[in-house]
Amino acid sequence: MSTFDTEAPGAQPAPRASTVTLPRDVRLNPGEEAVYLLRTHPKVLFVPAVTWLILLAAAVACYMFVPRDMLEGWLYLGLQAITCALAIHYAAWPILQWWKKVYIVTTKQLIIREGVLYKKSISSQLTRVSDIHVDRGILDRIFRCGTLVIINAANGEAAQSGNRVIFSDVPHALKVEQTLKDMVYHNSAAASMPGMSAF
């Protein structure tokens, strides 16, 4: 179901009260409301989770089966340090990156925020969107997710890769796509009708 009503063509939609909780450092403009806060589908965490379990199993096996005299001194500390470094690099860090990367849809713009130590933010106005489509593979269909490709019109060259906003592997991609199309339609209709404001 769309976030906005589309009962009458050309009618001004009535935004519903937003229940989306945004990160504290995200500031919206007056009159702007959050519609979606999305992350990449958790299926991407399968490899980091398996890596974490393998490293944990290796540490337990090392403690149980390696002779005690080898688990003392610098050798043992070195093995612990290597295990911790591998766990951080291949398991903890990818999970943290996944959590910190968010896709935000508001009534006015699209926002991508990512980064753990160095934060990066990309935004694009809904009024510039010229096309939206979803790319879905076999696994995406199983998990009901997909990659949203949102193309912005700029200087008549909308097909250029630099004018694209990509929401990678987001859950319920088809529903998000339909909501975005409804919002873009109403924004365009409002802009073309004198005295009518979009949202």
PDB file of C-alpha atoms in Angstrom, residues 55-199:
ATOM      1  CA  LEU A  55      37.027 -18.115  14.017  1.00  0.00           C
ATOM      2  CA  LEU A  56      35.251 -18.848  17.293  1.00  0.00           C
ATOM      3  CA  ALA A  57      35.359 -22.593  16.614  1.00  0.00           C
ATOM      4  CA  ALA A  58      39.055 -22.359  15.725  1.00  0.00           C
ATOM      5  CA  ALA A  59      39.818 -20.517  18.967  1.00  0.00           C
ATOM      6  CA  VAL A  60      37.930 -23.092  21.041  1.00  0.00           C
ATOM      7  CA  ALA A  61      39.615 -25.999  19.241  1.00  0.00           C
ATOM      8  CA  CYS A  62      43.018 -24.392  19.743  1.00  0.00           C
ATOM      9  CA  TYR A  63      42.369 -24.012  23.464  1.00  0.00           C
ATOM     10  CA  MET A  64      41.068 -27.580  23.864  1.00  0.00           C
ATOM     11  CA  PHE A  65      43.471 -29.589  21.717  1.00  0.00           C
ATOM     12  CA  VAL A  66      46.771 -27.705  21.573  1.00  0.00           C
ATOM     13  CA  PRO A  67      49.185 -28.780  24.335  1.00  0.00           C
ATOM     14  CA  ARG A  68      49.201 -26.473  27.346  1.00  0.00           C
ATOM     15  CA  ASP A  69      52.902 -25.698  27.092  1.00  0.00           C
ATOM     16  CA  MET A  70      52.277 -24.191  23.647  1.00  0.00           C
ATOM     17  CA  LEU A  71      49.509 -21.950  24.967  1.00  0.00           C
ATOM     18  CA  GLU A  72      51.793 -19.905  27.145  1.00  0.00           C
ATOM     19  CA  GLY A  73      53.864 -16.819  26.601  1.00  0.00           C
ATOM     20  CA  TRP A  74      54.170 -14.825  23.384  1.00  0.00           C
ATOM     21  CA  LEU A  75      52.945 -17.596  21.094  1.00  0.00           C
ATOM     22  CA  TYR A  76      49.554 -17.699  22.801  1.00  0.00           C
ATOM     23  CA  LEU A  77      49.276 -13.908  22.857  1.00  0.00           C
ATOM     24  CA  GLY A  78      50.209 -13.777  19.182  1.00  0.00           C
ATOM     25  CA  LEU A  79      47.521 -16.301  18.249  1.00  0.00           C
ATOM     26  CA  GLN A  80      44.959 -14.331  20.241  1.00  0.00           C
ATOM     27  CA  ALA A  81      45.944 -11.099  18.516  1.00  0.00           C
ATOM     28  CA  ILE A  82      45.715 -12.693  15.049  1.00  0.00           C
ATOM     29  CA  THR A  83      42.305 -14.202  15.836  1.00  0.00           C
ATOM     30  CA  CYS A  84      40.982 -10.882  17.112  1.00  0.00           C
ATOM     31  CA  ALA A  85      42.303  -9.005  14.074  1.00  0.00           C
ATOM     32  CA  LEU A  86      40.690 -11.498  11.685  1.00  0.00           C
ATOM     33  CA  ALA A  87      37.390 -11.347  13.585  1.00  0.00           C
ATOM     34  CA  ILE A  88      37.343  -7.550  13.467  1.00  0.00           C
ATOM     35  CA  HIS A  89      38.304  -7.308   9.780  1.00  0.00           C
ATOM     36  CA  TYR A  90      36.139 -10.081   8.339  1.00  0.00           C
ATOM     37  CA  ALA A  91      33.194 -10.171  10.763  1.00  0.00           C
ATOM     38  CA  ALA A  92      32.693  -7.203  13.094  1.00  0.00           C
ATOM     39  CA  TRP A  93      33.682  -4.462  10.620  1.00  0.00           C
ATOM     40  CA  PRO A  94      31.334  -5.586   7.781  1.00  0.00           C
ATOM     41  CA  ILE A  95      28.447  -5.823  10.261  1.00  0.00           C
ATOM     42  CA  LEU A  96      29.186  -2.323  11.566  1.00  0.00           C
ATOM     43  CA  GLN A  97      29.392  -0.962   8.020  1.00  0.00           C
ATOM     44  CA  TRP A  98      26.037  -2.570   7.215  1.00  0.00           C
ATOM     45  CA  TRP A  99      24.416  -0.972  10.253  1.00  0.00           C
ATOM     46  CA  LYS A 100      25.830   2.476   9.519  1.00  0.00           C
ATOM     47  CA  LYS A 101      24.715   2.561   5.877  1.00  0.00           C
ATOM     48  CA  VAL A 102      21.108   3.726   5.601  1.00  0.00           C
ATOM     49  CA  TYR A 103      18.812   4.755   2.778  1.00  0.00           C
ATOM     50  CA  ILE A 104      16.309   7.456   3.713  1.00  0.00           C
ATOM     51  CA  VAL A 105      13.242   8.441   1.716  1.00  0.00           C
ATOM     52  CA  THR A 106      11.475  11.654   2.705  1.00  0.00           C
ATOM     53  CA  THR A 107       8.653  13.616   1.139  1.00  0.00           C
ATOM     54  CA  LYS A 108      11.251  15.858  -0.546  1.00  0.00           C
ATOM     55  CA  GLN A 109      14.448  13.916  -1.131  1.00  0.00           C
ATOM     56  CA  LEU A 110      16.428  10.678  -1.185  1.00  0.00           C
ATOM     57  CA  ILE A 111      19.384  10.352   1.182  1.00  0.00           C
ATOM     58  CA  ILE A 112      22.202   7.804   1.419  1.00  0.00           C
ATOM     59  CA  ARG A 113      24.349   7.929   4.556  1.00  0.00           C
ATOM     60  CA  GLU A 114      27.288   5.628   5.177  1.00  0.00           C
ATOM     61  CA  GLY A 115      30.583   5.396   6.996  1.00  0.00           C
ATOM     62  CA  VAL A 116      31.808   4.385  10.430  1.00  0.00           C
ATOM     63  CA  LEU A 117      34.828   6.597  11.058  1.00  0.00           C
ATOM     64  CA  TYR A 118      34.494   8.767   7.956  1.00  0.00           C
ATOM     65  CA  LYS A 119      30.848   9.594   7.253  1.00  0.00           C
ATOM     66  CA  LYS A 120      29.515  10.307   3.782  1.00  0.00           C
ATOM     67  CA  SER A 121      26.100  11.639   2.783  1.00  0.00           C
ATOM     68  CA  ILE A 122      24.478  11.827  -0.661  1.00  0.00           C
ATOM     69  CA  SER A 123      21.100  13.432  -1.306  1.00  0.00           C
ATOM     70  CA  SER A 124      18.900  13.926  -4.358  1.00  0.00           C
ATOM     71  CA  GLN A 125      15.673  15.876  -4.728  1.00  0.00           C
ATOM     72  CA  LEU A 126      12.522  13.964  -5.685  1.00  0.00           C
ATOM     73  CA  THR A 127      11.671  16.670  -8.209  1.00  0.00           C
ATOM     74  CA  ARG A 128      14.696  15.594 -10.278  1.00  0.00           C
ATOM     75  CA  VAL A 129      13.717  11.919 -10.534  1.00  0.00           C
ATOM     76  CA  SER A 130      12.939  10.874 -14.108  1.00  0.00           C
ATOM     77  CA  ASP A 131      12.785   7.080 -13.826  1.00  0.00           C
ATOM     78  CA  ILE A 132      12.718   4.319 -11.202  1.00  0.00           C
ATOM     79  CA  HIS A 133      13.212   0.593 -11.690  1.00  0.00           C
ATOM     80  CA  VAL A 134      14.107  -2.473  -9.629  1.00  0.00           C
ATOM     81  CA  ASP A 135      16.775  -5.077 -10.380  1.00  0.00           C
ATOM     82  CA  ARG A 136      16.013  -8.482  -8.819  1.00  0.00           C
ATOM     83  CA  GLY A 137      17.855 -11.793  -9.068  1.00  0.00           C
ATOM     84  CA  ILE A 138      16.710 -15.249  -7.973  1.00  0.00           C
ATOM     85  CA  LEU A 139      17.840 -14.776  -4.361  1.00  0.00           C
ATOM     86  CA  ASP A 140      16.262 -11.327  -4.301  1.00  0.00           C
ATOM     87  CA  ARG A 141      12.911 -12.831  -5.265  1.00  0.00           C
ATOM     88  CA  ILE A 142      13.225 -15.449  -2.528  1.00  0.00           C
ATOM     89  CA  PHE A 143      14.061 -12.853   0.136  1.00  0.00           C
ATOM     90  CA  ARG A 144      11.623 -10.263  -1.298  1.00  0.00           C
ATOM     91  CA  CYS A 145      14.296  -7.618  -1.796  1.00  0.00           C
ATOM     92  CA  GLY A 146      15.917  -5.867  -4.740  1.00  0.00           C
ATOM     93  CA  THR A 147      18.119  -3.007  -5.900  1.00  0.00           C
ATOM     94  CA  LEU A 148      16.317   0.259  -6.579  1.00  0.00           C
ATOM     95  CA  VAL A 149      17.846   2.309  -9.403  1.00  0.00           C
ATOM     96  CA  ILE A 150      16.612   5.908  -9.342  1.00  0.00           C
ATOM     97  CA  ILE A 151      17.625   8.019 -12.327  1.00  0.00           C
ATOM     98  CA  ASN A 152      17.835  11.791 -12.063  1.00  0.00           C
ATOM     99  CA  ALA A 153      17.351  14.067 -15.040  1.00  0.00           C
ATOM    100  CA  ALA A 154      20.269  16.446 -15.498  1.00  0.00           C
ATOM    101  CA  ASN A 155      21.049  18.407 -18.648  1.00  0.00           C
ATOM    102  CA  GLY A 156      19.065  15.919 -20.735  1.00  0.00           C
ATOM    103  CA  GLU A 157      21.458  13.081 -19.935  1.00  0.00           C
ATOM    104  CA  ALA A 158      19.465  11.029 -17.468  1.00  0.00           C
ATOM    105  CA  ALA A 159      21.018   7.727 -18.486  1.00  0.00           C
ATOM    106  CA  GLN A 160      24.508   8.620 -17.300  1.00  0.00           C
ATOM    107  CA  SER A 161      25.685   6.553 -14.320  1.00  0.00           C
ATOM    108  CA  GLY A 162      26.624   9.705 -12.413  1.00  0.00           C
ATOM    109  CA  ASN A 163      22.958  10.716 -12.321  1.00  0.00           C
ATOM    110  CA  ARG A 164      21.802   7.562 -10.574  1.00  0.00           C
ATOM    111  CA  VAL A 165      20.929   6.942  -6.945  1.00  0.00           C
ATOM    112  CA  ILE A 166      21.152   3.254  -6.040  1.00  0.00           C
ATOM    113  CA  PHE A 167      19.518   1.605  -3.031  1.00  0.00           C
ATOM    114  CA  SER A 168      21.268  -1.776  -2.918  1.00  0.00           C
ATOM    115  CA  ASP A 169      19.336  -4.909  -1.914  1.00  0.00           C
ATOM    116  CA  VAL A 170      16.643  -3.163   0.123  1.00  0.00           C
ATOM    117  CA  PRO A 171      13.745  -5.187   1.617  1.00  0.00           C
ATOM    118  CA  HIS A 172      10.294  -4.915  -0.003  1.00  0.00           C
ATOM    119  CA  ALA A 173      11.819  -3.192  -3.026  1.00  0.00           C
ATOM    120  CA  LEU A 174       8.639  -3.354  -5.123  1.00  0.00           C
ATOM    121  CA  LYS A 175       6.604  -1.625  -2.421  1.00  0.00           C
ATOM    122  CA  VAL A 176       9.234   1.089  -2.029  1.00  0.00           C
ATOM    123  CA  GLU A 177       9.349   1.528  -5.807  1.00  0.00           C
ATOM    124  CA  GLN A 178       5.581   2.043  -6.007  1.00  0.00           C
ATOM    125  CA  THR A 179       5.632   4.522  -3.119  1.00  0.00           C
ATOM    126  CA  LEU A 180       8.415   6.499  -4.796  1.00  0.00           C
ATOM    127  CA  LYS A 181       6.548   6.580  -8.100  1.00  0.00           C
ATOM    128  CA  ASP A 182       3.433   7.867  -6.338  1.00  0.00           C
ATOM    129  CA  MET A 183       5.457  10.586  -4.610  1.00  0.00           C
ATOM    130  CA  VAL A 184       7.213  11.630  -7.827  1.00  0.00           C
ATOM    131  CA  TYR A 185       3.872  11.757  -9.652  1.00  0.00           C
ATOM    132  CA  HIS A 186       2.267  13.970  -7.014  1.00  0.00           C
ATOM    133  CA  ASN A 187       5.316  16.241  -6.860  1.00  0.00           C
ATOM    134  CA  SER A 188       5.183  16.648 -10.652  1.00  0.00           C
ATOM    135  CA  ALA A 189       1.438  17.249 -10.609  1.00  0.00           C
ATOM    136  CA  ALA A 190       1.780  19.851  -7.863  1.00  0.00           C
ATOM    137  CA  ALA A 191       4.588  21.634  -9.705  1.00  0.00           C
ATOM    138  CA  SER A 192       2.521  21.843 -12.908  1.00  0.00           C
ATOM    139  CA  MET A 193      -0.634  23.202 -11.224  1.00  0.00           C
ATOM    140  CA  PRO A 194      -0.526  26.854 -10.105  1.00  0.00           C
ATOM    141  CA  GLY A 195      -1.393  27.405  -6.466  1.00  0.00           C
ATOM    142  CA  MET A 196      -0.926  23.739  -5.579  1.00  0.00           C
ATOM    143  CA  SER A 197       1.945  22.775  -3.258  1.00  0.00           C
ATOM    144  CA  ALA A 198       3.606  19.369  -3.092  1.00  0.00           C
ATOM    145  CA  PHE A 199       3.255  17.988   0.415  1.00  0.00           C
TER     146      PHE A 199
END
